[in-house]
PDB file of C-alpha atoms in Angstrom:
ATOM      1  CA  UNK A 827      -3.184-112.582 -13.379  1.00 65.00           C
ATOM      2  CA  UNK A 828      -0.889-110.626 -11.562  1.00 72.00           C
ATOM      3  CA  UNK A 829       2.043-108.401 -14.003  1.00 74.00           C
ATOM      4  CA  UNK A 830       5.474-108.034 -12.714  1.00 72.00           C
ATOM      5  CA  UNK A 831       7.070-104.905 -13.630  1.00 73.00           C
ATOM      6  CA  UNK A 832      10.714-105.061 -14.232  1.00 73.00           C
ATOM      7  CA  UNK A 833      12.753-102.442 -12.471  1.00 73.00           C
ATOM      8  CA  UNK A 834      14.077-100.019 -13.610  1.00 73.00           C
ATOM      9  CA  UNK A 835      17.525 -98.355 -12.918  1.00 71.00           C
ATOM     10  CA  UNK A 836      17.159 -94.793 -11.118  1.00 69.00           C
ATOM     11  CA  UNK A 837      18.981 -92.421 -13.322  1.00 69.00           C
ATOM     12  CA  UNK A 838      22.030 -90.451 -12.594  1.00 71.00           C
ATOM     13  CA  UNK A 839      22.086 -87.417 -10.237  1.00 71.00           C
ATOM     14  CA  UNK A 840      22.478 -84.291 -12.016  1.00 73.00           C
ATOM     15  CA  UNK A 841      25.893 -83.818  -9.913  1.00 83.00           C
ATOM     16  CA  UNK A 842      27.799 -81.729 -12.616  1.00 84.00           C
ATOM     17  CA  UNK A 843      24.798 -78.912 -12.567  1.00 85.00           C
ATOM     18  CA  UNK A 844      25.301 -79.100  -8.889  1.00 87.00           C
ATOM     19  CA  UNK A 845      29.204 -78.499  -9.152  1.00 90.00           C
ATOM     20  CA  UNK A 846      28.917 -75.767 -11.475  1.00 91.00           C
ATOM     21  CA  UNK A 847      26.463 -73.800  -9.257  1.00 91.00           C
ATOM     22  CA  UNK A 848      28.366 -74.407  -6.189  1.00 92.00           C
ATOM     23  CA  UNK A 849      31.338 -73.139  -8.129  1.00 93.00           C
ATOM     24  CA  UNK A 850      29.837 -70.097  -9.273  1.00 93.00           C
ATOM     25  CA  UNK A 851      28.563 -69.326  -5.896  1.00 92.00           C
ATOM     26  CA  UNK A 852      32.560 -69.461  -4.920  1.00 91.00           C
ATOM     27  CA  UNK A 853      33.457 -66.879  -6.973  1.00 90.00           C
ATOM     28  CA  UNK A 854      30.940 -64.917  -7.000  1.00 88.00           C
ATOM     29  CA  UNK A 855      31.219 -64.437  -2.847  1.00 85.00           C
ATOM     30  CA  UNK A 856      35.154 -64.417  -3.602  1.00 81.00           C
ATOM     31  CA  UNK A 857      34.644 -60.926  -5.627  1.00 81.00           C
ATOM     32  CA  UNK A 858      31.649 -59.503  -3.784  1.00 80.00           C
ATOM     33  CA  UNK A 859      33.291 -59.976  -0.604  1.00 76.00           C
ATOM     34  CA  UNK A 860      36.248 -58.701   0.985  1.00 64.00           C
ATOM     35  CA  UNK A 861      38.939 -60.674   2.380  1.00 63.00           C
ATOM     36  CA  UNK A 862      40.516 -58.370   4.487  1.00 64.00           C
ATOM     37  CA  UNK A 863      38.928 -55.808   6.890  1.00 65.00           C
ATOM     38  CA  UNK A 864      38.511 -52.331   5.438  1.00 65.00           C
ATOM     39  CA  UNK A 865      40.863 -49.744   7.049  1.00 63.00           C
ATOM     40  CA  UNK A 866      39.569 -47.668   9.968  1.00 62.00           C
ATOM     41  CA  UNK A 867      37.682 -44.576   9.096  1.00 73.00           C
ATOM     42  CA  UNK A 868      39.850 -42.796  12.231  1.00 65.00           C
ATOM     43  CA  UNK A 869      43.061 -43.471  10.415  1.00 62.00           C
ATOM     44  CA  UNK A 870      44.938 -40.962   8.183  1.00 63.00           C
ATOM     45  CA  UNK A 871      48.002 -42.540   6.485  1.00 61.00           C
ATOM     46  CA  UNK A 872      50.951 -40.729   6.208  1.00 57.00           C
ATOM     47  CA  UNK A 873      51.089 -38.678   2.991  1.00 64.00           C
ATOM     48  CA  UNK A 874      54.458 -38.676   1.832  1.00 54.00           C
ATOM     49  CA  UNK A 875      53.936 -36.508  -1.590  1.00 61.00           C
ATOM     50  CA  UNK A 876      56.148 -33.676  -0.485  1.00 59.00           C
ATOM     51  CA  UNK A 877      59.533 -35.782   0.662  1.00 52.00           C
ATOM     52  CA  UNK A 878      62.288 -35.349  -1.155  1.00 57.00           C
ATOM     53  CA  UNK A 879      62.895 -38.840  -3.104  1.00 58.00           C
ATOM     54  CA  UNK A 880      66.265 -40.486  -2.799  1.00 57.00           C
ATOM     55  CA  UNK A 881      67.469 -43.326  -5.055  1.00 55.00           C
ATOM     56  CA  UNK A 882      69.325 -46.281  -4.513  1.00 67.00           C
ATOM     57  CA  UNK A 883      72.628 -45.726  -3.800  1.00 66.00           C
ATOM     58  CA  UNK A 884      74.110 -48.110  -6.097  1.00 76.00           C
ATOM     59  CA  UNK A 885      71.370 -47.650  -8.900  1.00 82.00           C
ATOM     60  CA  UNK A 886      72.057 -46.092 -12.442  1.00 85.00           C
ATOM     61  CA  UNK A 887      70.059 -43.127 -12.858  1.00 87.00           C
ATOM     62  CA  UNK A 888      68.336 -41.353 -15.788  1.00 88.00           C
ATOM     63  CA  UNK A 889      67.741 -38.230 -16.571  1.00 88.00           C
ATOM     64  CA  UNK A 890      65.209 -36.692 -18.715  1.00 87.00           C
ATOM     65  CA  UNK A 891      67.903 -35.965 -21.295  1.00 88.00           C
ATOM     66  CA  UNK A 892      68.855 -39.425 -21.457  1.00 86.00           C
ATOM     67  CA  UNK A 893      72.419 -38.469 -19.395  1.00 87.00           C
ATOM     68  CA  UNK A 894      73.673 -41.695 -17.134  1.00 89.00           C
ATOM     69  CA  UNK A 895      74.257 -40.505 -13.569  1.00 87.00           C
ATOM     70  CA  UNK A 896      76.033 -42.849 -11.089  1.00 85.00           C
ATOM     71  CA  UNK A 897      76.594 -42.108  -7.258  1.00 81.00           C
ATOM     72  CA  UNK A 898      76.335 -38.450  -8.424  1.00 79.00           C
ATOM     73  CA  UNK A 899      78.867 -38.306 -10.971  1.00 82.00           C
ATOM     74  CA  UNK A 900      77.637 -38.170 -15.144  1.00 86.00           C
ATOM     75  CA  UNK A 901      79.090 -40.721 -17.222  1.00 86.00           C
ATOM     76  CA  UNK A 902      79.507 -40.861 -20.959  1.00 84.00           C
ATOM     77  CA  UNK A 903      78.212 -44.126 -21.690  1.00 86.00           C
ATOM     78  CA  UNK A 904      76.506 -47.477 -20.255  1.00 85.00           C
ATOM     79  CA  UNK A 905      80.308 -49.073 -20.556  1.00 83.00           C
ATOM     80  CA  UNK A 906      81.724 -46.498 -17.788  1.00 84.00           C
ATOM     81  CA  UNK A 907      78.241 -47.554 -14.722  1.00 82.00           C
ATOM     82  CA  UNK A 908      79.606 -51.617 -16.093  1.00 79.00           C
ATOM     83  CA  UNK A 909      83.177 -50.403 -15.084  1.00 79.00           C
ATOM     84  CA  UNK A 910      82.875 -47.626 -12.192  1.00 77.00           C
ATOM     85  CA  UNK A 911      80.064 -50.422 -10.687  1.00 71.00           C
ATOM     86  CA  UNK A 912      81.682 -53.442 -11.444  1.00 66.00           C
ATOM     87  CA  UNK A 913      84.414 -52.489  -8.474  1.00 61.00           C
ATOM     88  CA  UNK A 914      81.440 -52.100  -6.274  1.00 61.00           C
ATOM     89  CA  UNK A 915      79.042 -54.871  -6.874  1.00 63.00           C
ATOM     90  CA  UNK A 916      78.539 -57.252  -9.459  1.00 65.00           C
ATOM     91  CA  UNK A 917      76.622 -56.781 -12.556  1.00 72.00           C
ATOM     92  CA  UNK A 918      74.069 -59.667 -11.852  1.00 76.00           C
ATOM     93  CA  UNK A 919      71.460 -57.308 -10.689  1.00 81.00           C
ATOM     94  CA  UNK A 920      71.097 -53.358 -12.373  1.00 85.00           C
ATOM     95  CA  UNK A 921      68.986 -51.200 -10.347  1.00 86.00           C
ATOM     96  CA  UNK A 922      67.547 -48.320 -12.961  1.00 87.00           C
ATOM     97  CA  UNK A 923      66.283 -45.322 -11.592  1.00 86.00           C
ATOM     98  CA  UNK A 924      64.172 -43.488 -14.971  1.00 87.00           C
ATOM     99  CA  UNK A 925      62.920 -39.751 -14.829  1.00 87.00           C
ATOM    100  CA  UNK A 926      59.347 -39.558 -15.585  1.00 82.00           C
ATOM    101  CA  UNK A 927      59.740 -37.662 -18.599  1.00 86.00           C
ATOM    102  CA  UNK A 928      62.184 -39.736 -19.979  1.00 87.00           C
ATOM    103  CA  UNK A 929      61.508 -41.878 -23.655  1.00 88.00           C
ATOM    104  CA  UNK A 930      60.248 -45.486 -23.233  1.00 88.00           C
ATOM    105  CA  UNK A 931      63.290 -45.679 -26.377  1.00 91.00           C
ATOM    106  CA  UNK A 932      66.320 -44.358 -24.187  1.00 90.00           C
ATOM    107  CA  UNK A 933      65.443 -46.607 -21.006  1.00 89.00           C
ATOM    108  CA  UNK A 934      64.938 -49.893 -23.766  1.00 92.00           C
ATOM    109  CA  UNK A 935      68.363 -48.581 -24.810  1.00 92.00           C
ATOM    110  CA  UNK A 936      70.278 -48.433 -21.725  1.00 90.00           C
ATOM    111  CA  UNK A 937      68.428 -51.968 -20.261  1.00 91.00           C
ATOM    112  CA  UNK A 938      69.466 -53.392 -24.246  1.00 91.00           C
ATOM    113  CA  UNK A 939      73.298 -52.100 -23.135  1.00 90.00           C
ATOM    114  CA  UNK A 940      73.391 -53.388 -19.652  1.00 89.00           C
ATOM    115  CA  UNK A 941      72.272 -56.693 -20.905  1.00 88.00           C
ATOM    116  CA  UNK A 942      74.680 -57.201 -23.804  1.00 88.00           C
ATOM    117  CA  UNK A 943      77.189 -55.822 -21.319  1.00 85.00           C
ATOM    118  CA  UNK A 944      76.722 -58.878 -18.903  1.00 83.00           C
ATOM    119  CA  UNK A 945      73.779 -57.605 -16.420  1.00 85.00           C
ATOM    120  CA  UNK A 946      71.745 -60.871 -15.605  1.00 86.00           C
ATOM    121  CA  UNK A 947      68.958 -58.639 -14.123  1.00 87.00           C
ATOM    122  CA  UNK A 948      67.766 -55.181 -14.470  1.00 88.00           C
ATOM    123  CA  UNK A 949      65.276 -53.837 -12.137  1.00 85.00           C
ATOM    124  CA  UNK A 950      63.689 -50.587 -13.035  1.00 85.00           C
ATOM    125  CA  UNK A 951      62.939 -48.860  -9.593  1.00 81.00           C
ATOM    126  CA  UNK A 952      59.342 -46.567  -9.650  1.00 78.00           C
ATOM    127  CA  UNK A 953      57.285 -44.513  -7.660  1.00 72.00           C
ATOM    128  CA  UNK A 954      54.575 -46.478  -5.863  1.00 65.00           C
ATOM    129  CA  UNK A 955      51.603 -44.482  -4.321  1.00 52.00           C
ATOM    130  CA  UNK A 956      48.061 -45.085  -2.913  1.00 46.00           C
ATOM    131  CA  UNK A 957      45.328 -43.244  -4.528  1.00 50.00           C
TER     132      UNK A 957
END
């Protein structure tokens, strides 16, 4: 007597393993590798520690002491950069310029001012430096 097995279905392929390895592959080649080509051993980049900074010349500078300066000149109060400035340029964009020592309080302050004032943006302008 001859027995007939019935079939059976194959199974599903594991594909979601498969996907998660593959992606973990991805990034980990994405972080061990490098995208761009390191920088040439023979090249020295310009140090530029010992210029003289300059800012903007129509930002609102800070000084330590928390005095405004515009183009050079003090002023008493955030109202007189929205007035002297506002014959300029308009106050859509502020450009702040903060010494390093001044408080974190003081530049919240002035930004708080410019805002209520009628600045749409303020940008506060840094140092930026390559180790």
């Amino acid at each position: 007597m001859i027995r007939l097995i019935p079939k059976t279905k194959p199974g599903r392929e594991p594909t979601i393993a498969l996907i998660n390895v593959v992606f973990l592959m991805l990034v980990f080649f994405m972080i061990a590798g490098t995208l761009a080509p390191p920088l040439s051993q023979s090249v020295h980049l310009v140090r530029t520690a010992d210029l003289e900074g300059r800012e903007p010349p129509d930002a609102l500078v800070i000084r330590a002491d928390g005095v405004l300066e515009y183009r050079g000149a003090e002023l008493t109060d955030v109202a007189a950069y929205v007035e002297r400035a506002s014959i300029d340029l308009p106050l859509d964009v502020v450009r702040l310029v903060p010494d390093r020592a001044l408080p974190a309080v003081r530049l919240k302050q002035v930004s708080d001012a410019l805002r209520a004032l009628g600045a749409n943006r303020v940008f506060v302008v840094t140092e930026r430096g390559l180790p």
